[in-house]
Short mmCIF file of N, CA and C in Angstrom, two decimals:
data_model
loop_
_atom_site.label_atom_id
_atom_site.label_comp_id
_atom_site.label_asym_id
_atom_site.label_seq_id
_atom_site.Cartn_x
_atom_site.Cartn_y
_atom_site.Cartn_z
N UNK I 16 -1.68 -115.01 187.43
CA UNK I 16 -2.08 -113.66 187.07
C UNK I 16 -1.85 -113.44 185.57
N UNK I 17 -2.79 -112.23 185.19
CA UNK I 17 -2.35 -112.20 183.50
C UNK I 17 -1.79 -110.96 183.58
N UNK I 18 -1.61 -110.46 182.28
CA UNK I 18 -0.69 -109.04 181.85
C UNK I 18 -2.04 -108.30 181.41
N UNK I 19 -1.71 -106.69 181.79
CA UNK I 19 -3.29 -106.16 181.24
C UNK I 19 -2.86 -106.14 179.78
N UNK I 20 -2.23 -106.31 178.76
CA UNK I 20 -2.23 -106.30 176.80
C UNK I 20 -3.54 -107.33 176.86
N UNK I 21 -3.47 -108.46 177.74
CA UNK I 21 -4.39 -109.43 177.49
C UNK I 21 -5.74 -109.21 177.84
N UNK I 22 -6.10 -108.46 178.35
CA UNK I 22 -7.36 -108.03 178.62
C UNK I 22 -8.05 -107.04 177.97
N UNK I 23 -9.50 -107.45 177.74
CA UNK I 23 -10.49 -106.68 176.79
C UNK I 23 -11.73 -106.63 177.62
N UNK I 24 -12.05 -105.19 177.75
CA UNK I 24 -13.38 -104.93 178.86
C UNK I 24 -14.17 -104.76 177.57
N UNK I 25 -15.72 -105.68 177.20
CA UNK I 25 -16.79 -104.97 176.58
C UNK I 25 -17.67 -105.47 177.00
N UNK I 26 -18.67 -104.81 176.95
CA UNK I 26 -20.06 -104.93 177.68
C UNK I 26 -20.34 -105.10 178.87
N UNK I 27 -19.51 -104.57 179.86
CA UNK I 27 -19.53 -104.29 181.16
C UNK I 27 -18.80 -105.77 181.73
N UNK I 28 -17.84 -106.60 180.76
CA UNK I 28 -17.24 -107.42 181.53
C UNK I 28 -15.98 -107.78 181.09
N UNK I 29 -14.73 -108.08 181.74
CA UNK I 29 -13.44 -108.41 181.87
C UNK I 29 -13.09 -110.05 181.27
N UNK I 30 -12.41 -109.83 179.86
CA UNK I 30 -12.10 -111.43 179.05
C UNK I 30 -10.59 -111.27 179.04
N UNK I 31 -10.02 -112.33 179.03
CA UNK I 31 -8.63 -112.48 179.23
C UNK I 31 -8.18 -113.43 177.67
N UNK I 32 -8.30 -112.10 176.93
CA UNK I 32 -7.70 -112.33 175.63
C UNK I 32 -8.78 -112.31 174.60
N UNK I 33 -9.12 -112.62 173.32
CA UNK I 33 -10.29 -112.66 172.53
C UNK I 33 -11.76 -113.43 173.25
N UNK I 34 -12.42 -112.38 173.16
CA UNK I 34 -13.78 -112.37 174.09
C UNK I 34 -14.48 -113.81 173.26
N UNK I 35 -14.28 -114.42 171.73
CA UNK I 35 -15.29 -115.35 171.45
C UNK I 35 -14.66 -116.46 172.11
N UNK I 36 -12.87 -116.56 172.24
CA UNK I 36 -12.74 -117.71 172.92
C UNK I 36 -11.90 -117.58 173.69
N UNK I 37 -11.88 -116.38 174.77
CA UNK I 37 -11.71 -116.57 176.08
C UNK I 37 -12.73 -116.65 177.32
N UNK I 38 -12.18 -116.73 178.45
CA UNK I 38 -13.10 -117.13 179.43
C UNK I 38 -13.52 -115.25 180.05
N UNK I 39 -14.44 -115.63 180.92
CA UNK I 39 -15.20 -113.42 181.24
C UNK I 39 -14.38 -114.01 182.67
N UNK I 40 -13.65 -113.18 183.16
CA UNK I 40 -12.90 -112.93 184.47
C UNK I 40 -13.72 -112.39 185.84
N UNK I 41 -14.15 -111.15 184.66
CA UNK I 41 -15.57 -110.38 185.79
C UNK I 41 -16.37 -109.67 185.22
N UNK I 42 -17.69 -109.64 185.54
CA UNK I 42 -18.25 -108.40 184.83
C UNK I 42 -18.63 -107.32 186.45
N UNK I 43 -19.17 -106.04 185.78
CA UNK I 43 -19.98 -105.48 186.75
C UNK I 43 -21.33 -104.93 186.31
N UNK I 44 -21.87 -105.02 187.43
CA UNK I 44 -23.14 -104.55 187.66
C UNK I 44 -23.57 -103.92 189.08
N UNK I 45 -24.59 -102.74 189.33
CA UNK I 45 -25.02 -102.38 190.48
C UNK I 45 -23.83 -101.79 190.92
N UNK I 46 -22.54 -101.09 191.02
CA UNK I 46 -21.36 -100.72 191.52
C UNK I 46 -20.40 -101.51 192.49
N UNK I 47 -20.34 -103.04 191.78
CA UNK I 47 -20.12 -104.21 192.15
C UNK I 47 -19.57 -104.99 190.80
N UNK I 48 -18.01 -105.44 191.95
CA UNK I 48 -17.46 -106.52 190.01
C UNK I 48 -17.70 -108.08 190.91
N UNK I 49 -17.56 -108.39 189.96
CA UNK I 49 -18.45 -109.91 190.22
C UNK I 49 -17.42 -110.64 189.15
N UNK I 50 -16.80 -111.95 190.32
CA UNK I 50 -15.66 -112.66 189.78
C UNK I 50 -16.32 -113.72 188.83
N UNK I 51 -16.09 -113.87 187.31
CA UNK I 51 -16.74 -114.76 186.29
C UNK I 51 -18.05 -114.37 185.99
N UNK I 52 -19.23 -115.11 185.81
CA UNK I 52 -20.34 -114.72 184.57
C UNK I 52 -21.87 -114.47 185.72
N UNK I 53 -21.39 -115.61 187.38
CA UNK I 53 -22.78 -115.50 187.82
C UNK I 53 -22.78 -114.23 188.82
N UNK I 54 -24.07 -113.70 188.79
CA UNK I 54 -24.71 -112.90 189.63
C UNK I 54 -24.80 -113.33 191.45
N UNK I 55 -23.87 -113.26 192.38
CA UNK I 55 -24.03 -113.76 193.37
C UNK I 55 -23.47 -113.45 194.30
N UNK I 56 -24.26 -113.02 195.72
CA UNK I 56 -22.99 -111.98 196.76
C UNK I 56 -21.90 -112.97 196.82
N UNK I 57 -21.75 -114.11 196.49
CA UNK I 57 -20.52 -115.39 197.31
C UNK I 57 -19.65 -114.84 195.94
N UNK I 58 -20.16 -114.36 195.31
CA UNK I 58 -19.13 -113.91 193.86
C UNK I 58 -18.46 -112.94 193.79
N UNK I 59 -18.92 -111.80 194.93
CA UNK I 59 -18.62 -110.40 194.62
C UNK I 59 -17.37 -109.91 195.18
N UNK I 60 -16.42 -109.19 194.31
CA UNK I 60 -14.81 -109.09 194.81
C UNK I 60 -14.78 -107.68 195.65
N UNK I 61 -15.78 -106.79 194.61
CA UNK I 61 -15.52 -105.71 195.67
C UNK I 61 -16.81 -104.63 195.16
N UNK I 62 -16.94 -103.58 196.15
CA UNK I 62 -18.34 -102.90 195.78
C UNK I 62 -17.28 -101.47 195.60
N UNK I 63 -18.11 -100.70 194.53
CA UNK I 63 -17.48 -99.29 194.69
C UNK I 63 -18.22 -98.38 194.51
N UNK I 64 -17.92 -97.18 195.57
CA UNK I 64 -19.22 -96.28 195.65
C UNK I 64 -17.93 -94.91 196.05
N UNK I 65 -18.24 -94.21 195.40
CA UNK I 65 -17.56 -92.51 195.54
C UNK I 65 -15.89 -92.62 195.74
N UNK I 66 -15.69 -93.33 194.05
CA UNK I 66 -13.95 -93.78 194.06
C UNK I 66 -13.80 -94.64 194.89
N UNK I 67 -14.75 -95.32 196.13
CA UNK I 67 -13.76 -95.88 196.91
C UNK I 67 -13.84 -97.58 197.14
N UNK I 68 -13.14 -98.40 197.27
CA UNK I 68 -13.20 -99.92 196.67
C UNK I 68 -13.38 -100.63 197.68
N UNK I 69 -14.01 -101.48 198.27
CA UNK I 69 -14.13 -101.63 199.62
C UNK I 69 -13.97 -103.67 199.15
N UNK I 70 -13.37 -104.17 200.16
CA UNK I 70 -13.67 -105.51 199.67
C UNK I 70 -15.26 -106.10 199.60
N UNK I 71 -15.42 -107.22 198.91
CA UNK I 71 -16.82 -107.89 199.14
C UNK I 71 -18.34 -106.75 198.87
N UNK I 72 -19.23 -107.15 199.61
CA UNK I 72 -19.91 -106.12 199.64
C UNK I 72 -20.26 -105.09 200.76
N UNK I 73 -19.48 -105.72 202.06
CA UNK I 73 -19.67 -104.24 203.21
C UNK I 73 -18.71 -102.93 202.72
N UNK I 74 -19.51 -101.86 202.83
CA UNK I 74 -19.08 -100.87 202.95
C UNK I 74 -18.71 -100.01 204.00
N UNK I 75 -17.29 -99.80 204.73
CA UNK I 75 -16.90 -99.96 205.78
C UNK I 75 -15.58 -99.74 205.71
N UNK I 76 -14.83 -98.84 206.78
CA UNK I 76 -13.65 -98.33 206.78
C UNK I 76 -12.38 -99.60 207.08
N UNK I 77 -13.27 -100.78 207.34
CA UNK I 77 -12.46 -102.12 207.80
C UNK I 77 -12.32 -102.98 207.07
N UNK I 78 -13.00 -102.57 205.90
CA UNK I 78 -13.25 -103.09 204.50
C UNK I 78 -12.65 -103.12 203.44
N UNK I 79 -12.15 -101.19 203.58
CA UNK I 79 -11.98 -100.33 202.36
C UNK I 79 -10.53 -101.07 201.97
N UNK I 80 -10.25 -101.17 200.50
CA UNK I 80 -8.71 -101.66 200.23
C UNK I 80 -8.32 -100.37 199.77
N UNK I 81 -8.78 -99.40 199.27
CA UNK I 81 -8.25 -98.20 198.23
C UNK I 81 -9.14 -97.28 197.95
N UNK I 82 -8.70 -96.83 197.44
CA UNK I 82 -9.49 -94.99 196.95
C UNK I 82 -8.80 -94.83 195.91
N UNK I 83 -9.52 -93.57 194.65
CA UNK I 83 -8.94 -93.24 193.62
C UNK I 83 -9.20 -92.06 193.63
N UNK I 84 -8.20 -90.84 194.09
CA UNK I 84 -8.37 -89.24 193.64
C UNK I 84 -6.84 -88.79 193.02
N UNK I 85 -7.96 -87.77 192.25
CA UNK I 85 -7.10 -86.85 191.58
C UNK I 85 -6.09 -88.04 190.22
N UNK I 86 -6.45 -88.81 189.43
CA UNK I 86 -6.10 -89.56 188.96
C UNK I 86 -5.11 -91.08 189.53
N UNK I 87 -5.11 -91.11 190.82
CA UNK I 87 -3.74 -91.82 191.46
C UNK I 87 -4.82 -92.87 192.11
N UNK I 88 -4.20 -94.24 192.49
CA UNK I 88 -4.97 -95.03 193.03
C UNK I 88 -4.51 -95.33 194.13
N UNK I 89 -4.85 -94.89 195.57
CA UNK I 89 -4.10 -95.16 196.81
C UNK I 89 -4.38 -96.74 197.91
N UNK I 90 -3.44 -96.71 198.50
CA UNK I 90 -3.82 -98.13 199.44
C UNK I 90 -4.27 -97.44 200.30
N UNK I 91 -5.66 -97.97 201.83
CA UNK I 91 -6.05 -97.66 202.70
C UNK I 91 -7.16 -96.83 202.37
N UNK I 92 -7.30 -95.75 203.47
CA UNK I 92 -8.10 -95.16 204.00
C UNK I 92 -8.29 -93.77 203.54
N UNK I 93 -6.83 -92.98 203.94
CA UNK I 93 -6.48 -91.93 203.71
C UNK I 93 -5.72 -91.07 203.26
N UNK I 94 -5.98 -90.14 201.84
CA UNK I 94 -4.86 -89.78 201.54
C UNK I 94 -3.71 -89.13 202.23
N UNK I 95 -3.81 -88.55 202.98
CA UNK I 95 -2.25 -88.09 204.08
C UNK I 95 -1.19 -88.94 204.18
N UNK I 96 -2.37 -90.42 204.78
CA UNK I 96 -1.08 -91.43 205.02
C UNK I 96 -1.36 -92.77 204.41
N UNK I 97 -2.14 -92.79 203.14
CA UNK I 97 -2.04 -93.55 202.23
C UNK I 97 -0.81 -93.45 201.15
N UNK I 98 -0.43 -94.67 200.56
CA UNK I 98 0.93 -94.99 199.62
C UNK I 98 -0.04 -95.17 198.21
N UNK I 99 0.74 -94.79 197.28
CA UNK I 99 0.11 -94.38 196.08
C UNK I 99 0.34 -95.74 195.17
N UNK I 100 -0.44 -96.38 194.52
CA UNK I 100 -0.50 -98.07 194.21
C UNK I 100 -0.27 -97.58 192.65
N UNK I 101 -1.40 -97.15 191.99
CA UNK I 101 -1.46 -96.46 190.62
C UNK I 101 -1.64 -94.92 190.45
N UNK I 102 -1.28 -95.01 189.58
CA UNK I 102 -1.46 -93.52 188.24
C UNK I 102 -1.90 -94.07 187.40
N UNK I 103 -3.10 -93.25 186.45
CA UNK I 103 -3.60 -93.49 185.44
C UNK I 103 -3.29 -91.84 184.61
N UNK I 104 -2.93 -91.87 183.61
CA UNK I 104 -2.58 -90.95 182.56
C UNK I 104 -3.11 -91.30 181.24
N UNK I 105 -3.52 -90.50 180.23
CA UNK I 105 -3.80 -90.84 179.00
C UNK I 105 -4.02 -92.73 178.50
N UNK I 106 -4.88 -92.67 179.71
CA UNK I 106 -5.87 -94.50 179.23
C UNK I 106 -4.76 -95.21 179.16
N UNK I 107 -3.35 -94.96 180.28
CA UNK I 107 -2.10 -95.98 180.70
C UNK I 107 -2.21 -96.04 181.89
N UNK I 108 -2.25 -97.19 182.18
CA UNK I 108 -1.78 -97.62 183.85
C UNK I 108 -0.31 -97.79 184.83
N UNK I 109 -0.16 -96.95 185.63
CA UNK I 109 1.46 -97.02 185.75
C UNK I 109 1.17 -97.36 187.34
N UNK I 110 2.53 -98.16 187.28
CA UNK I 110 2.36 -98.63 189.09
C UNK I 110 3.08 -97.30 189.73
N UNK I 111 2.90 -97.03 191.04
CA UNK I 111 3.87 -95.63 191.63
C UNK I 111 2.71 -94.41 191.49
N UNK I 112 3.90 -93.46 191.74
CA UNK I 112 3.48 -92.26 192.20
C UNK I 112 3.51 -91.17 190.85
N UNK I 113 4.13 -91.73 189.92
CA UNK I 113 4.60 -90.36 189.18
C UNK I 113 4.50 -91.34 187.86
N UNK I 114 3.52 -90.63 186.52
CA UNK I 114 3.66 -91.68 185.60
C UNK I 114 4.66 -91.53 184.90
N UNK I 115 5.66 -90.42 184.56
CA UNK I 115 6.89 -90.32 184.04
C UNK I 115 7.70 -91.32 184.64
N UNK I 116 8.16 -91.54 185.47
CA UNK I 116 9.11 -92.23 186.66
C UNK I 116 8.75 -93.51 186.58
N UNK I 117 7.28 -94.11 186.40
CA UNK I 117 6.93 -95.39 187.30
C UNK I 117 6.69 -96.16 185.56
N UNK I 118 6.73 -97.43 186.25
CA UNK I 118 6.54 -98.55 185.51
C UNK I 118 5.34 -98.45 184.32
N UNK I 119 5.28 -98.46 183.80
CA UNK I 119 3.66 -98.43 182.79
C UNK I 119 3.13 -99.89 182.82
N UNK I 120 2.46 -100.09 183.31
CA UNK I 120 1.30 -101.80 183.25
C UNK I 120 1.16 -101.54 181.61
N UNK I 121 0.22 -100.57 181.08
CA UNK I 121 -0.35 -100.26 179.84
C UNK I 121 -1.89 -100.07 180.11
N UNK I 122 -2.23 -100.35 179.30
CA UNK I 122 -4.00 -100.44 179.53
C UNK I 122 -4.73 -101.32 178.67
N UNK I 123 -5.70 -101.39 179.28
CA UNK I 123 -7.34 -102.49 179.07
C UNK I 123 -8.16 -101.87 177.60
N UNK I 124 -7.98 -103.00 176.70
CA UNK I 124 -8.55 -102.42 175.46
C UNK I 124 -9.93 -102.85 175.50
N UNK I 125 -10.72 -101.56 175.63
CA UNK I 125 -11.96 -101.42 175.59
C UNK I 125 -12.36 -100.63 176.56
N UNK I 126 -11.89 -100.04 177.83
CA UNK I 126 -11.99 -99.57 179.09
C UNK I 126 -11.42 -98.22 179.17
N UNK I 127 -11.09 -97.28 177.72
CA UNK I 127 -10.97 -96.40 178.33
C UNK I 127 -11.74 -95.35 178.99
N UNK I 128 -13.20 -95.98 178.79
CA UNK I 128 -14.03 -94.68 179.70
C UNK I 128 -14.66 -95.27 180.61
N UNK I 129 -13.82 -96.24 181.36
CA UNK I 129 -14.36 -96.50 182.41
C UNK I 129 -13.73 -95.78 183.48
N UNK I 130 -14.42 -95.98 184.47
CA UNK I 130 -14.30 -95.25 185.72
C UNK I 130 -12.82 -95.83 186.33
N UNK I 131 -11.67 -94.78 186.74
CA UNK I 131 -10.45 -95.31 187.56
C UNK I 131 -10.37 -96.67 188.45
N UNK I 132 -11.80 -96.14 189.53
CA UNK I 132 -11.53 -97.30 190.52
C UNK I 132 -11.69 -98.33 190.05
N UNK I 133 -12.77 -98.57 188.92
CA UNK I 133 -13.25 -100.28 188.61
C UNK I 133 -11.72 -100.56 187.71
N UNK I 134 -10.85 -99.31 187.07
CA UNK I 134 -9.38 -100.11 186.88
C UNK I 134 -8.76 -100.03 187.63
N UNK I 135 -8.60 -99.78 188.63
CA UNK I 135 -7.41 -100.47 190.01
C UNK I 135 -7.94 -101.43 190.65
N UNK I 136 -9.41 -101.90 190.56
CA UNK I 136 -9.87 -102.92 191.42
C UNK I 136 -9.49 -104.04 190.87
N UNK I 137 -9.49 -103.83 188.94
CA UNK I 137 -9.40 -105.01 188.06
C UNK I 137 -7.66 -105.05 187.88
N UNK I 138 -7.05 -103.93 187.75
CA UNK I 138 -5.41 -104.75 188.44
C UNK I 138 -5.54 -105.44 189.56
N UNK I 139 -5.95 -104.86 190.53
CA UNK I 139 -5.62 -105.91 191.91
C UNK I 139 -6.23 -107.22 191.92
N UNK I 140 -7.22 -107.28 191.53
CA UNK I 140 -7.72 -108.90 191.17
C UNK I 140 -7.48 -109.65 190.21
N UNK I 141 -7.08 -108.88 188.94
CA UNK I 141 -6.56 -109.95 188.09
C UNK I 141 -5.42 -109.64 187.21
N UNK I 142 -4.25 -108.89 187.81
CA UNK I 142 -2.79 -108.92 187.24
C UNK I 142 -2.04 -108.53 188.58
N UNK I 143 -2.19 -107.71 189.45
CA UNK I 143 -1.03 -107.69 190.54
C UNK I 143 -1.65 -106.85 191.45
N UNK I 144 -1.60 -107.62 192.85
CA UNK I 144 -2.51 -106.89 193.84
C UNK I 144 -1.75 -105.33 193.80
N UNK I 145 -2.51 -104.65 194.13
CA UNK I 145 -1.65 -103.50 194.58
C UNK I 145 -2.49 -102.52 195.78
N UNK I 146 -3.22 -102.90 196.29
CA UNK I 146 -3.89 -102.77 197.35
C UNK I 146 -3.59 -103.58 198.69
N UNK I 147 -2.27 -103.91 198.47
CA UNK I 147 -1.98 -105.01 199.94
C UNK I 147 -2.23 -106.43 200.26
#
């Protein structure tokens, strides 16, 4: 696994350290990240459609690894009795429930206007699962 300092999102894809001579981790396209450079369902880590991250490409409650509301990134299904994986605050990633309290990961230089879920999908696949 890497540390997110090392990661740089541009142009819709994930490099693990300087983009001319590092390797692309994932890009996305279609509301789908796609592990390395090819286009291919045998490639695809996870699809996301309305915050919510589902593995692969079924979309499906048997599927789903996480959800992202209200800034927090949860495990499962449901918030009631879902456990809270991330917080995102001011373009920082913190593991836990509370970003004062919890650990700070940091954040993805280049990604701050990306969408929450595609950054909890890209912690869990490439620095520390946190979806189970």
């Amino acid at each position: 696994m890497t540390q997110l300092r090392n990661l740089i999102f541009k142009n819709g894809a994930l490099y693990d350290g300087a983009i001319s001579s590092s390797r692309m981790l994932c890009h996305i396209d279609d509301n789908k990240i796609y592990e390395g450079t090819a286009n291919s369902s045998s490639h695809v880590l996870c699809t996301i459609k309305n915050g919510k991250i589902y593995k692969g490409t079924a979309i499906s409650s048997s599927k789903q690894l996480g959800f992202v509301d209200d800034a927090k990134a949860y495990m499962g299904t449901a918030k009631s009795s879902s456990k809270v994986a991330l917080t995102f605050k001011n373009g920082t990633i913190y593991s836990g429930n509370v970003a004062t309290s919890s650990k700070a990961l940091g954040s993805i230089k280049g990604a701050e206007y990306l969408d929450e879920p595609y950054l909890a999908a890209m912690v869990h696949f490439f620095v520390t699962p946190v979806f189970g």
